[in-house]
PDB file of C-alpha atoms in Angstrom:
ATOM      1  CA  MET A 753     104.258  85.140  73.002  1.00 93.00           C
ATOM      2  CA  ARG A 754     104.328  81.773  74.717  1.00 96.00           C
ATOM      3  CA  LEU A 755     106.120  81.944  78.022  1.00 98.00           C
ATOM      4  CA  ASP A 756     108.154  78.813  77.400  1.00 97.00           C
ATOM      5  CA  THR A 757     109.723  80.682  74.479  1.00 97.00           C
ATOM      6  CA  LEU A 758     110.064  83.976  76.349  1.00 97.00           C
ATOM      7  CA  LEU A 759     111.626  82.418  79.456  1.00 98.00           C
ATOM      8  CA  ALA A 760     114.081  80.399  77.402  1.00 97.00           C
ATOM      9  CA  ALA A 761     115.362  83.660  75.921  1.00 97.00           C
ATOM     10  CA  LYS A 762     115.509  85.714  79.141  1.00 96.00           C
ATOM     11  CA  PRO A 763     117.536  84.656  82.188  1.00 95.00           C
ATOM     12  CA  ARG A 764     115.746  87.232  84.362  1.00 97.00           C
ATOM     13  CA  THR A 765     112.193  88.568  84.114  1.00 98.00           C
ATOM     14  CA  LEU A 766     109.920  91.120  85.734  1.00 98.00           C
ATOM     15  CA  SER A 767     106.229  90.364  86.007  1.00 98.00           C
ATOM     16  CA  PHE A 768     103.120  91.616  87.793  1.00 98.00           C
ATOM     17  CA  GLU A 769      99.946  89.961  89.017  1.00 97.00           C
ATOM     18  CA  PHE A 770      96.428  91.397  88.888  1.00 96.00           C
ATOM     19  CA  PHE A 771      93.032  90.121  89.993  1.00 93.00           C
ATOM     20  CA  PRO A 772      89.620  90.630  88.329  1.00 91.00           C
ATOM     21  CA  PRO A 773      87.773  93.693  89.678  1.00 88.00           C
ATOM     22  CA  LYS A 774      84.338  93.305  91.234  1.00 85.00           C
ATOM     23  CA  THR A 775      82.794  96.598  90.094  1.00 86.00           C
ATOM     24  CA  ASP A 776      82.952  99.000  87.165  1.00 83.00           C
ATOM     25  CA  ARG A 777      84.767 101.501  89.364  1.00 88.00           C
ATOM     26  CA  THR A 778      87.486  99.067  90.329  1.00 91.00           C
ATOM     27  CA  TRP A 779      87.758  98.024  86.681  1.00 90.00           C
ATOM     28  CA  TYR A 780      88.735 101.593  85.796  1.00 90.00           C
ATOM     29  CA  THR A 781      91.259 101.561  88.655  1.00 92.00           C
ATOM     30  CA  LEU A 782      92.750  98.349  87.318  1.00 93.00           C
ATOM     31  CA  GLU A 783      92.887  99.745  83.801  1.00 93.00           C
ATOM     32  CA  ASP A 784      94.855 102.744  85.101  1.00 94.00           C
ATOM     33  CA  THR A 785      97.142 100.448  87.118  1.00 96.00           C
ATOM     34  CA  ILE A 786      97.872  98.285  84.093  1.00 95.00           C
ATOM     35  CA  GLY A 787      98.647 101.352  81.992  1.00 94.00           C
ATOM     36  CA  GLN A 788     101.057 102.691  84.607  1.00 96.00           C
ATOM     37  CA  LEU A 789     102.874  99.430  85.278  1.00 97.00           C
ATOM     38  CA  VAL A 790     103.232  98.548  81.607  1.00 96.00           C
ATOM     39  CA  GLN A 791     105.485 101.602  81.339  1.00 96.00           C
ATOM     40  CA  LEU A 792     107.963  99.765  83.608  1.00 97.00           C
ATOM     41  CA  GLY A 793     108.484  97.176  80.859  1.00 96.00           C
ATOM     42  CA  PRO A 794     107.299  93.906  82.437  1.00 97.00           C
ATOM     43  CA  ASP A 795     108.088  90.753  80.510  1.00 97.00           C
ATOM     44  CA  PHE A 796     104.672  89.317  81.323  1.00 98.00           C
ATOM     45  CA  VAL A 797     101.729  89.683  83.681  1.00 97.00           C
ATOM     46  CA  SER A 798      99.243  87.247  85.177  1.00 97.00           C
ATOM     47  CA  VAL A 799      95.560  87.456  86.081  1.00 96.00           C
ATOM     48  CA  THR A 800      94.035  85.390  88.888  1.00 93.00           C
ATOM     49  CA  TYR A 801      91.003  83.107  88.694  1.00 83.00           C
ATOM     50  CA  GLY A 802      88.370  83.135  91.423  1.00 68.00           C
ATOM     51  CA  ALA A 803      87.454  80.089  93.480  1.00 56.00           C
ATOM     52  CA  GLY A 804      85.133  77.815  91.569  1.00 55.00           C
ATOM     53  CA  GLY A 805      85.762  79.716  88.354  1.00 54.00           C
ATOM     54  CA  GLY A 806      83.685  82.639  89.574  1.00 58.00           C
ATOM     55  CA  THR A 807      85.788  85.195  87.670  1.00 69.00           C
ATOM     56  CA  ARG A 808      86.437  83.103  84.562  1.00 71.00           C
ATOM     57  CA  ALA A 809      84.896  85.557  82.093  1.00 80.00           C
ATOM     58  CA  LYS A 810      86.587  88.561  83.736  1.00 87.00           C
ATOM     59  CA  THR A 811      89.940  86.778  83.847  1.00 89.00           C
ATOM     60  CA  ARG A 812      89.719  86.123  80.127  1.00 88.00           C
ATOM     61  CA  GLU A 813      88.541  89.694  79.467  1.00 90.00           C
ATOM     62  CA  ILE A 814      91.476  91.221  81.350  1.00 93.00           C
ATOM     63  CA  VAL A 815      94.044  88.955  79.693  1.00 93.00           C
ATOM     64  CA  GLU A 816      92.611  89.835  76.267  1.00 91.00           C
ATOM     65  CA  HIS A 817      92.629  93.537  77.163  1.00 91.00           C
ATOM     66  CA  ILE A 818      96.274  93.431  78.240  1.00 94.00           C
ATOM     67  CA  GLN A 819      97.434  91.568  75.158  1.00 92.00           C
ATOM     68  CA  GLN A 820      95.429  93.652  72.679  1.00 90.00           C
ATOM     69  CA  LYS A 821      95.861  97.089  74.234  1.00 91.00           C
ATOM     70  CA  THR A 822      99.415  96.892  75.602  1.00 94.00           C
ATOM     71  CA  GLY A 823     101.142  94.097  73.709  1.00 92.00           C
ATOM     72  CA  VAL A 824     102.473  92.633  76.968  1.00 96.00           C
ATOM     73  CA  THR A 825     102.402  88.841  77.240  1.00 96.00           C
ATOM     74  CA  ALA A 826      99.646  87.815  79.655  1.00 96.00           C
ATOM     75  CA  MET A 827      98.915  84.585  81.504  1.00 97.00           C
ATOM     76  CA  ALA A 828      95.568  83.406  82.862  1.00 95.00           C
ATOM     77  CA  HIS A 829      95.310  81.405  86.073  1.00 94.00           C
ATOM     78  CA  LEU A 830      93.378  78.140  85.916  1.00 93.00           C
ATOM     79  CA  THR A 831      92.325  75.888  88.804  1.00 90.00           C
ATOM     80  CA  CYS A 832      90.919  72.411  89.357  1.00 88.00           C
ATOM     81  CA  VAL A 833      88.060  73.662  91.543  1.00 85.00           C
ATOM     82  CA  ASN A 834      84.473  72.735  90.593  1.00 83.00           C
ATOM     83  CA  ALA A 835      85.317  71.558  87.076  1.00 86.00           C
ATOM     84  CA  THR A 836      85.338  68.188  85.357  1.00 92.00           C
ATOM     85  CA  THR A 837      88.037  67.381  82.829  1.00 94.00           C
ATOM     86  CA  ALA A 838      85.450  67.876  80.069  1.00 94.00           C
ATOM     87  CA  GLU A 839      84.691  71.351  81.402  1.00 91.00           C
ATOM     88  CA  LEU A 840      88.387  72.130  81.665  1.00 93.00           C
ATOM     89  CA  ARG A 841      88.945  71.051  78.050  1.00 95.00           C
ATOM     90  CA  ALA A 842      86.075  73.294  76.983  1.00 93.00           C
ATOM     91  CA  LEU A 843      87.712  76.139  78.881  1.00 90.00           C
ATOM     92  CA  LEU A 844      90.999  75.480  77.095  1.00 95.00           C
ATOM     93  CA  ASP A 845      89.129  75.793  73.803  1.00 95.00           C
ATOM     94  CA  GLU A 846      87.645  79.068  75.042  1.00 91.00           C
ATOM     95  CA  TYR A 847      91.035  80.453  76.042  1.00 92.00           C
ATOM     96  CA  ALA A 848      92.724  79.351  72.839  1.00 95.00           C
ATOM     97  CA  GLY A 849      89.932  80.952  70.832  1.00 93.00           C
ATOM     98  CA  ALA A 850      90.595  84.206  72.670  1.00 89.00           C
ATOM     99  CA  GLY A 851      94.279  84.112  71.766  1.00 92.00           C
ATOM    100  CA  ILE A 852      95.437  83.141  75.254  1.00 94.00           C
ATOM    101  CA  GLU A 853      98.417  80.791  75.150  1.00 96.00           C
ATOM    102  CA  ASN A 854      99.839  80.945  78.695  1.00 98.00           C
ATOM    103  CA  LEU A 855      98.296  79.368  81.789  1.00 98.00           C
ATOM    104  CA  LEU A 856      99.233  79.166  85.462  1.00 97.00           C
ATOM    105  CA  ALA A 857      97.991  75.742  86.557  1.00 96.00           C
ATOM    106  CA  LEU A 858      96.823  75.606  90.186  1.00 94.00           C
ATOM    107  CA  ARG A 859      94.938  73.142  92.333  1.00 89.00           C
ATOM    108  CA  GLY A 860      93.015  76.092  93.714  1.00 80.00           C
ATOM    109  CA  ASP A 861      91.662  77.049  97.113  1.00 70.00           C
ATOM    110  CA  PRO A 862      88.407  75.627  98.483  1.00 62.00           C
ATOM    111  CA  PRO A 863      85.335  77.627  97.446  1.00 62.00           C
ATOM    112  CA  LYS A 864      84.027  80.158  99.936  1.00 64.00           C
ATOM    113  CA  GLY A 865      82.439  78.467 102.936  1.00 59.00           C
ATOM    114  CA  GLN A 866      84.510  75.276 102.617  1.00 61.00           C
ATOM    115  CA  THR A 867      87.527  74.546 104.789  1.00 60.00           C
ATOM    116  CA  ARG A 868      89.288  71.960 102.628  1.00 69.00           C
ATOM    117  CA  PHE A 869      89.731  71.166  98.983  1.00 72.00           C
ATOM    118  CA  VAL A 870      87.585  68.310  97.664  1.00 71.00           C
ATOM    119  CA  PRO A 871      88.302  67.145  94.109  1.00 75.00           C
ATOM    120  CA  THR A 872      85.382  67.338  91.701  1.00 79.00           C
ATOM    121  CA  ASP A 873      84.124  63.964  90.484  1.00 86.00           C
ATOM    122  CA  GLY A 874      85.582  63.500  87.035  1.00 82.00           C
ATOM    123  CA  GLY A 875      87.959  66.412  87.536  1.00 82.00           C
ATOM    124  CA  CYS A 876      91.597  66.976  88.432  1.00 89.00           C
ATOM    125  CA  ALA A 877      92.658  66.309  92.014  1.00 85.00           C
ATOM    126  CA  TYR A 878      96.026  68.073  91.862  1.00 90.00           C
ATOM    127  CA  ALA A 879      97.800  70.784  89.903  1.00 94.00           C
ATOM    128  CA  ALA A 880     100.020  68.077  88.390  1.00 95.00           C
ATOM    129  CA  ASP A 881      96.900  66.481  86.887  1.00 95.00           C
ATOM    130  CA  LEU A 882      95.862  69.820  85.423  1.00 96.00           C
ATOM    131  CA  ILE A 883      99.338  70.326  83.961  1.00 97.00           C
ATOM    132  CA  ASP A 884      99.040  66.879  82.379  1.00 96.00           C
ATOM    133  CA  LEU A 885      95.748  67.850  80.778  1.00 97.00           C
ATOM    134  CA  ILE A 886      97.112  71.154  79.471  1.00 97.00           C
ATOM    135  CA  ARG A 887     100.251  69.535  78.077  1.00 96.00           C
ATOM    136  CA  ALA A 888      98.156  66.931  76.252  1.00 96.00           C
ATOM    137  CA  ASP A 889      96.204  69.781  74.663  1.00 97.00           C
ATOM    138  CA  GLY A 890      99.434  71.236  73.296  1.00 96.00           C
ATOM    139  CA  ARG A 891      98.312  74.832  72.735  1.00 97.00           C
ATOM    140  CA  PHE A 892      99.636  76.448  75.912  1.00 98.00           C
ATOM    141  CA  ALA A 893     102.788  77.169  77.872  1.00 98.00           C
ATOM    142  CA  THR A 894     102.206  76.216  81.491  1.00 98.00           C
ATOM    143  CA  LEU A 895     103.585  77.609  84.736  1.00 98.00           C
ATOM    144  CA  CYS A 896     102.819  76.414  88.252  1.00 98.00           C
ATOM    145  CA  ALA A 897     102.950  77.533  91.878  1.00 97.00           C
ATOM    146  CA  SER A 898     105.764  77.029  94.364  1.00 97.00           C
ATOM    147  CA  PHE A 899     105.742  77.251  98.157  1.00 95.00           C
ATOM    148  CA  PRO A 900     109.208  77.840  99.675  1.00 95.00           C
ATOM    149  CA  GLU A 901     107.756  77.463 103.173  1.00 94.00           C
ATOM    150  CA  ARG A 902     105.411  74.619 102.061  1.00 89.00           C
ATOM    151  CA  HIS A 903     101.782  74.511 101.009  1.00 88.00           C
ATOM    152  CA  PRO A 904      99.456  74.642 104.049  1.00 84.00           C
ATOM    153  CA  ASP A 905      98.103  71.176 103.162  1.00 85.00           C
ATOM    154  CA  ALA A 906     101.540  69.552 102.793  1.00 86.00           C
ATOM    155  CA  GLY A 907     102.948  67.363 105.524  1.00 88.00           C
ATOM    156  CA  SER A 908     106.388  68.961 105.248  1.00 92.00           C
ATOM    157  CA  ARG A 909     108.208  71.366 103.014  1.00 93.00           C
ATOM    158  CA  GLU A 910     110.207  68.510 101.483  1.00 95.00           C
ATOM    159  CA  ALA A 911     106.975  66.683 100.636  1.00 94.00           C
ATOM    160  CA  ASP A 912     105.723  69.859  99.027  1.00 94.00           C
ATOM    161  CA  TRP A 913     108.934  70.277  97.049  1.00 96.00           C
ATOM    162  CA  GLU A 914     108.560  66.707  95.806  1.00 96.00           C
ATOM    163  CA  ASN A 915     105.139  67.732  94.545  1.00 95.00           C
ATOM    164  CA  LEU A 916     106.703  70.722  92.791  1.00 97.00           C
ATOM    165  CA  GLU A 917     109.234  68.353  91.240  1.00 97.00           C
ATOM    166  CA  ARG A 918     106.304  66.335  89.837  1.00 97.00           C
ATOM    167  CA  LYS A 919     104.787  69.480  88.351  1.00 97.00           C
ATOM    168  CA  PHE A 920     108.015  70.256  86.543  1.00 98.00           C
ATOM    169  CA  ALA A 921     108.216  66.648  85.339  1.00 97.00           C
ATOM    170  CA  LYS A 922     104.669  66.941  83.978  1.00 96.00           C
ATOM    171  CA  GLY A 923     105.670  69.903  81.835  1.00 96.00           C
ATOM    172  CA  ALA A 924     105.581  73.144  83.841  1.00 98.00           C
ATOM    173  CA  THR A 925     108.069  75.593  82.328  1.00 98.00           C
ATOM    174  CA  ALA A 926     108.598  77.565  85.541  1.00 98.00           C
ATOM    175  CA  ALA A 927     107.090  78.175  88.958  1.00 98.00           C
ATOM    176  CA  ILE A 928     106.025  81.355  90.722  1.00 98.00           C
ATOM    177  CA  THR A 929     106.220  81.295  94.501  1.00 98.00           C
ATOM    178  CA  GLN A 930     103.600  82.180  97.049  1.00 95.00           C
ATOM    179  CA  CYS A 931     104.659  85.298  98.917  1.00 94.00           C
ATOM    180  CA  PHE A 932     107.306  84.904 101.628  1.00 95.00           C
ATOM    181  CA  PHE A 933     109.333  87.453 103.551  1.00 95.00           C
ATOM    182  CA  GLU A 934     112.804  86.114 104.274  1.00 94.00           C
ATOM    183  CA  ILE A 935     115.285  84.639 101.866  1.00 97.00           C
ATOM    184  CA  GLN A 936     116.305  81.396 103.591  1.00 96.00           C
ATOM    185  CA  PRO A 937     113.270  79.246 102.625  1.00 96.00           C
ATOM    186  CA  TYR A 938     113.859  80.131  98.980  1.00 97.00           C
ATOM    187  CA  LEU A 939     117.555  79.273  99.236  1.00 98.00           C
ATOM    188  CA  ASP A 940     116.691  75.990 100.975  1.00 97.00           C
ATOM    189  CA  GLN A 941     114.238  75.084  98.228  1.00 97.00           C
ATOM    190  CA  ARG A 942     116.785  75.788  95.491  1.00 97.00           C
ATOM    191  CA  ALA A 943     119.444  73.809  97.371  1.00 98.00           C
ATOM    192  CA  TRP A 944     117.034  70.852  97.654  1.00 98.00           C
ATOM    193  CA  PHE A 945     116.606  70.788  93.870  1.00 98.00           C
ATOM    194  CA  ALA A 946     120.314  71.337  93.255  1.00 98.00           C
ATOM    195  CA  ALA A 947     121.124  68.315  95.438  1.00 98.00           C
ATOM    196  CA  ARG A 948     118.949  66.276  93.057  1.00 97.00           C
ATOM    197  CA  GLY A 949     120.800  67.625  90.030  1.00 98.00           C
ATOM    198  CA  GLN A 950     118.024  70.014  89.017  1.00 98.00           C
ATOM    199  CA  GLN A 951     117.843  73.759  88.484  1.00 97.00           C
ATOM    200  CA  PRO A 952     114.205  74.552  87.739  1.00 98.00           C
ATOM    201  CA  ARG A 953     113.162  78.128  87.192  1.00 98.00           C
ATOM    202  CA  ILE A 954     111.471  79.322  90.397  1.00 98.00           C
ATOM    203  CA  ILE A 955     110.470  82.994  90.298  1.00 98.00           C
ATOM    204  CA  PRO A 956     109.980  84.650  93.711  1.00 98.00           C
ATOM    205  CA  GLY A 957     106.581  86.212  94.300  1.00 97.00           C
ATOM    206  CA  ILE A 958     106.885  89.557  96.104  1.00 97.00           C
ATOM    207  CA  LEU A 959     104.029  91.082  98.092  1.00 96.00           C
ATOM    208  CA  PRO A 960     104.819  94.760  98.756  1.00 96.00           C
ATOM    209  CA  VAL A 961     104.532  95.460 102.486  1.00 96.00           C
ATOM    210  CA  VAL A 962     102.439  98.596 102.925  1.00 95.00           C
ATOM    211  CA  ASN A 963     100.008  97.827 105.766  1.00 92.00           C
ATOM    212  CA  TRP A 964     100.653  95.803 108.918  1.00 92.00           C
ATOM    213  CA  ALA A 965      97.101  94.570 109.517  1.00 90.00           C
ATOM    214  CA  ALA A 966      96.656  93.602 105.879  1.00 90.00           C
ATOM    215  CA  LEU A 967      99.964  91.735 105.918  1.00 92.00           C
ATOM    216  CA  VAL A 968      99.031  89.702 108.997  1.00 91.00           C
ATOM    217  CA  ARG A 969      95.598  88.942 107.554  1.00 90.00           C
ATOM    218  CA  PHE A 970      97.008  87.864 104.195  1.00 87.00           C
ATOM    219  CA  CYS A 971      99.650  85.639 105.758  1.00 89.00           C
ATOM    220  CA  GLY A 972      96.985  84.032 107.935  1.00 84.00           C
ATOM    221  CA  ILE A 973      95.036  83.096 104.820  1.00 81.00           C
ATOM    222  CA  CYS A 974      97.910  81.773 102.709  1.00 82.00           C
ATOM    223  CA  GLY A 975     100.047  80.272 105.473  1.00 83.00           C
ATOM    224  CA  ALA A 976     103.102  82.496 104.968  1.00 91.00           C
ATOM    225  CA  THR A 977     105.274  83.302 107.986  1.00 93.00           C
ATOM    226  CA  VAL A 978     105.802  86.845 109.229  1.00 93.00           C
ATOM    227  CA  PRO A 979     109.458  86.876 110.337  1.00 93.00           C
ATOM    228  CA  GLU A 980     110.117  88.158 113.839  1.00 95.00           C
ATOM    229  CA  ARG A 981     112.470  90.827 112.476  1.00 94.00           C
ATOM    230  CA  LEU A 982     109.700  92.150 110.254  1.00 95.00           C
ATOM    231  CA  ARG A 983     107.201  92.009 113.091  1.00 95.00           C
ATOM    232  CA  ALA A 984     109.561  93.906 115.395  1.00 95.00           C
ATOM    233  CA  LEU A 985     110.052  96.553 112.729  1.00 94.00           C
ATOM    234  CA  LEU A 986     106.458  97.098 111.688  1.00 94.00           C
ATOM    235  CA  GLU A 987     104.145  96.230 114.558  1.00 94.00           C
ATOM    236  CA  PRO A 988     105.190  99.324 116.601  1.00 95.00           C
ATOM    237  CA  LEU A 989     104.307 101.425 113.535  1.00 95.00           C
ATOM    238  CA  ALA A 990     100.849  99.962 113.024  1.00 89.00           C
ATOM    239  CA  ASP A 991      99.160 103.220 114.108  1.00 92.00           C
ATOM    240  CA  ASP A 992     101.368 105.406 111.916  1.00 95.00           C
ATOM    241  CA  PRO A 993     100.434 104.484 108.320  1.00 94.00           C
ATOM    242  CA  ARG A 994     103.056 106.670 106.645  1.00 95.00           C
ATOM    243  CA  ALA A 995     105.931 105.436 108.778  1.00 97.00           C
ATOM    244  CA  MET A 996     104.709 101.870 108.447  1.00 95.00           C
ATOM    245  CA  ARG A 997     104.528 102.146 104.688  1.00 96.00           C
ATOM    246  CA  ARG A 998     108.026 103.667 104.415  1.00 97.00           C
ATOM    247  CA  ALA A 999     109.517 100.897 106.542  1.00 97.00           C
ATOM    248  CA  GLY A1000     107.552  98.199 104.725  1.00 96.00           C
ATOM    249  CA  ILE A1001     108.572  99.363 101.254  1.00 97.00           C
ATOM    250  CA  ALA A1002     112.205  99.622 102.369  1.00 97.00           C
ATOM    251  CA  TRP A1003     111.972  96.033 103.641  1.00 96.00           C
ATOM    252  CA  SER A1004     110.420  94.879 100.345  1.00 97.00           C
ATOM    253  CA  ILE A1005     113.137  96.559  98.280  1.00 97.00           C
ATOM    254  CA  ASP A1006     115.921  95.048 100.392  1.00 97.00           C
ATOM    255  CA  PHE A1007     114.293  91.609 100.316  1.00 97.00           C
ATOM    256  CA  ALA A1008     113.931  91.726  96.526  1.00 98.00           C
ATOM    257  CA  ARG A1009     117.555  92.869  96.198  1.00 97.00           C
ATOM    258  CA  GLN A1010     118.736  89.917  98.318  1.00 97.00           C
ATOM    259  CA  LEU A1011     116.827  87.493  96.117  1.00 98.00           C
ATOM    260  CA  LEU A1012     118.245  88.929  92.905  1.00 97.00           C
ATOM    261  CA  THR A1013     121.780  88.939  94.331  1.00 97.00           C
ATOM    262  CA  ALA A1014     121.317  85.275  95.239  1.00 97.00           C
ATOM    263  CA  GLY A1015     120.512  84.500  91.607  1.00 97.00           C
ATOM    264  CA  ALA A1016     116.709  84.559  91.496  1.00 98.00           C
ATOM    265  CA  PRO A1017     115.553  84.503  87.852  1.00 98.00           C
ATOM    266  CA  GLY A1018     113.413  87.603  88.268  1.00 97.00           C
ATOM    267  CA  LEU A1019     110.548  88.922  90.364  1.00 98.00           C
ATOM    268  CA  HIS A1020     106.784  88.468  90.204  1.00 98.00           C
ATOM    269  CA  ILE A1021     105.118  91.307  92.105  1.00 98.00           C
ATOM    270  CA  TYR A1022     101.651  90.885  93.600  1.00 96.00           C
ATOM    271  CA  CYS A1023     100.321  94.378  92.867  1.00 94.00           C
ATOM    272  CA  LEU A1024      96.868  94.005  94.472  1.00 92.00           C
ATOM    273  CA  ASN A1025      95.678  96.121  91.516  1.00 94.00           C
ATOM    274  CA  GLN A1026      97.641  99.157  92.717  1.00 94.00           C
ATOM    275  CA  SER A1027     100.633 100.582  90.905  1.00 95.00           C
ATOM    276  CA  THR A1028     102.476 102.789  93.403  1.00 96.00           C
ATOM    277  CA  ALA A1029     104.218 100.254  95.655  1.00 97.00           C
ATOM    278  CA  ALA A1030     105.237  98.000  92.766  1.00 97.00           C
ATOM    279  CA  ALA A1031     106.597 100.984  90.850  1.00 97.00           C
ATOM    280  CA  GLU A1032     108.596 102.159  93.877  1.00 97.00           C
ATOM    281  CA  ILE A1033     110.181  98.739  94.317  1.00 98.00           C
ATOM    282  CA  VAL A1034     111.074  98.295  90.638  1.00 98.00           C
ATOM    283  CA  THR A1035     112.427 101.833  90.314  1.00 97.00           C
ATOM    284  CA  ALA A1036     114.615 101.507  93.422  1.00 97.00           C
ATOM    285  CA  LEU A1037     116.042  98.204  92.199  1.00 97.00           C
ATOM    286  CA  ARG A1038     116.798  99.598  88.770  1.00 96.00           C
ATOM    287  CA  VAL A1039     118.452 102.726  90.123  1.00 95.00           C
ATOM    288  CA  THR A1040     120.946 100.552  91.994  1.00 90.00           C
ATOM    289  CA  GLY A1041     121.372  98.124  89.103  1.00 90.00           C
ATOM    290  CA  ALA A1042     119.920  95.172  91.002  1.00 90.00           C
ATOM    291  CA  LEU A1043     117.183  94.637  88.430  1.00 89.00           C
ATOM    292  CA  ASP A1044     118.562  94.775  84.888  1.00 76.00           C
TER     293      ASP A1044
END
């Protein structure tokens, strides 16, 4: 099902994100994870796309597998990196031929070894350009990325939100946020749009907190802030993995509950190809009625 149709019919959704495995062994792990999480009834799932298109074939393979084997609506990520518009159009043909009809349009991170994004000659410089190209094709529903705290390359969060506004104007049906760990940036972003008479669908992306070192490393890469309250809670537990995980999952559940109570139109959980933490969060929210 196209996500523009699905989202129009559902005021609140649950979705998961996976990434292409690098080995046969991790493929089997991912297959098990997908099978377990599908039992939680997600409305859709997404599959990431490596820098420079390095996982293009695997991304398509996983999306096809999910749609054919589970019946769950799946979305493939697509970036501007290292591709001309002609190559991107060819890729759209490839995806459409595989029965894929949902895309998450991203500018993309610089390829490994590069410190900044450089547009490809004859390609798309921004996600908004990619959304334009996909909309002109007409065969896909398109979502985009949102950054409540701002994209690392943006001059300010308001400048970044203006860019998000352009992506919606170009035809993005909804946005999925980069991970963040306190509710206020999300509320500020929604208030900014509301002040302009807009209520776009912005789905919070949730990264389950299960490991302190991994959290700090991930936030360093993506530019997300680790709140001082979270740091004070978890840093003293860094050498006690079980206690750290319990506290981190409790934080994640409470954070997700706050977002839903504030009117978030669902949750998109970054599973990191593991099922346990995501399942714990969803189950806890459903037991209390926070996630219908």
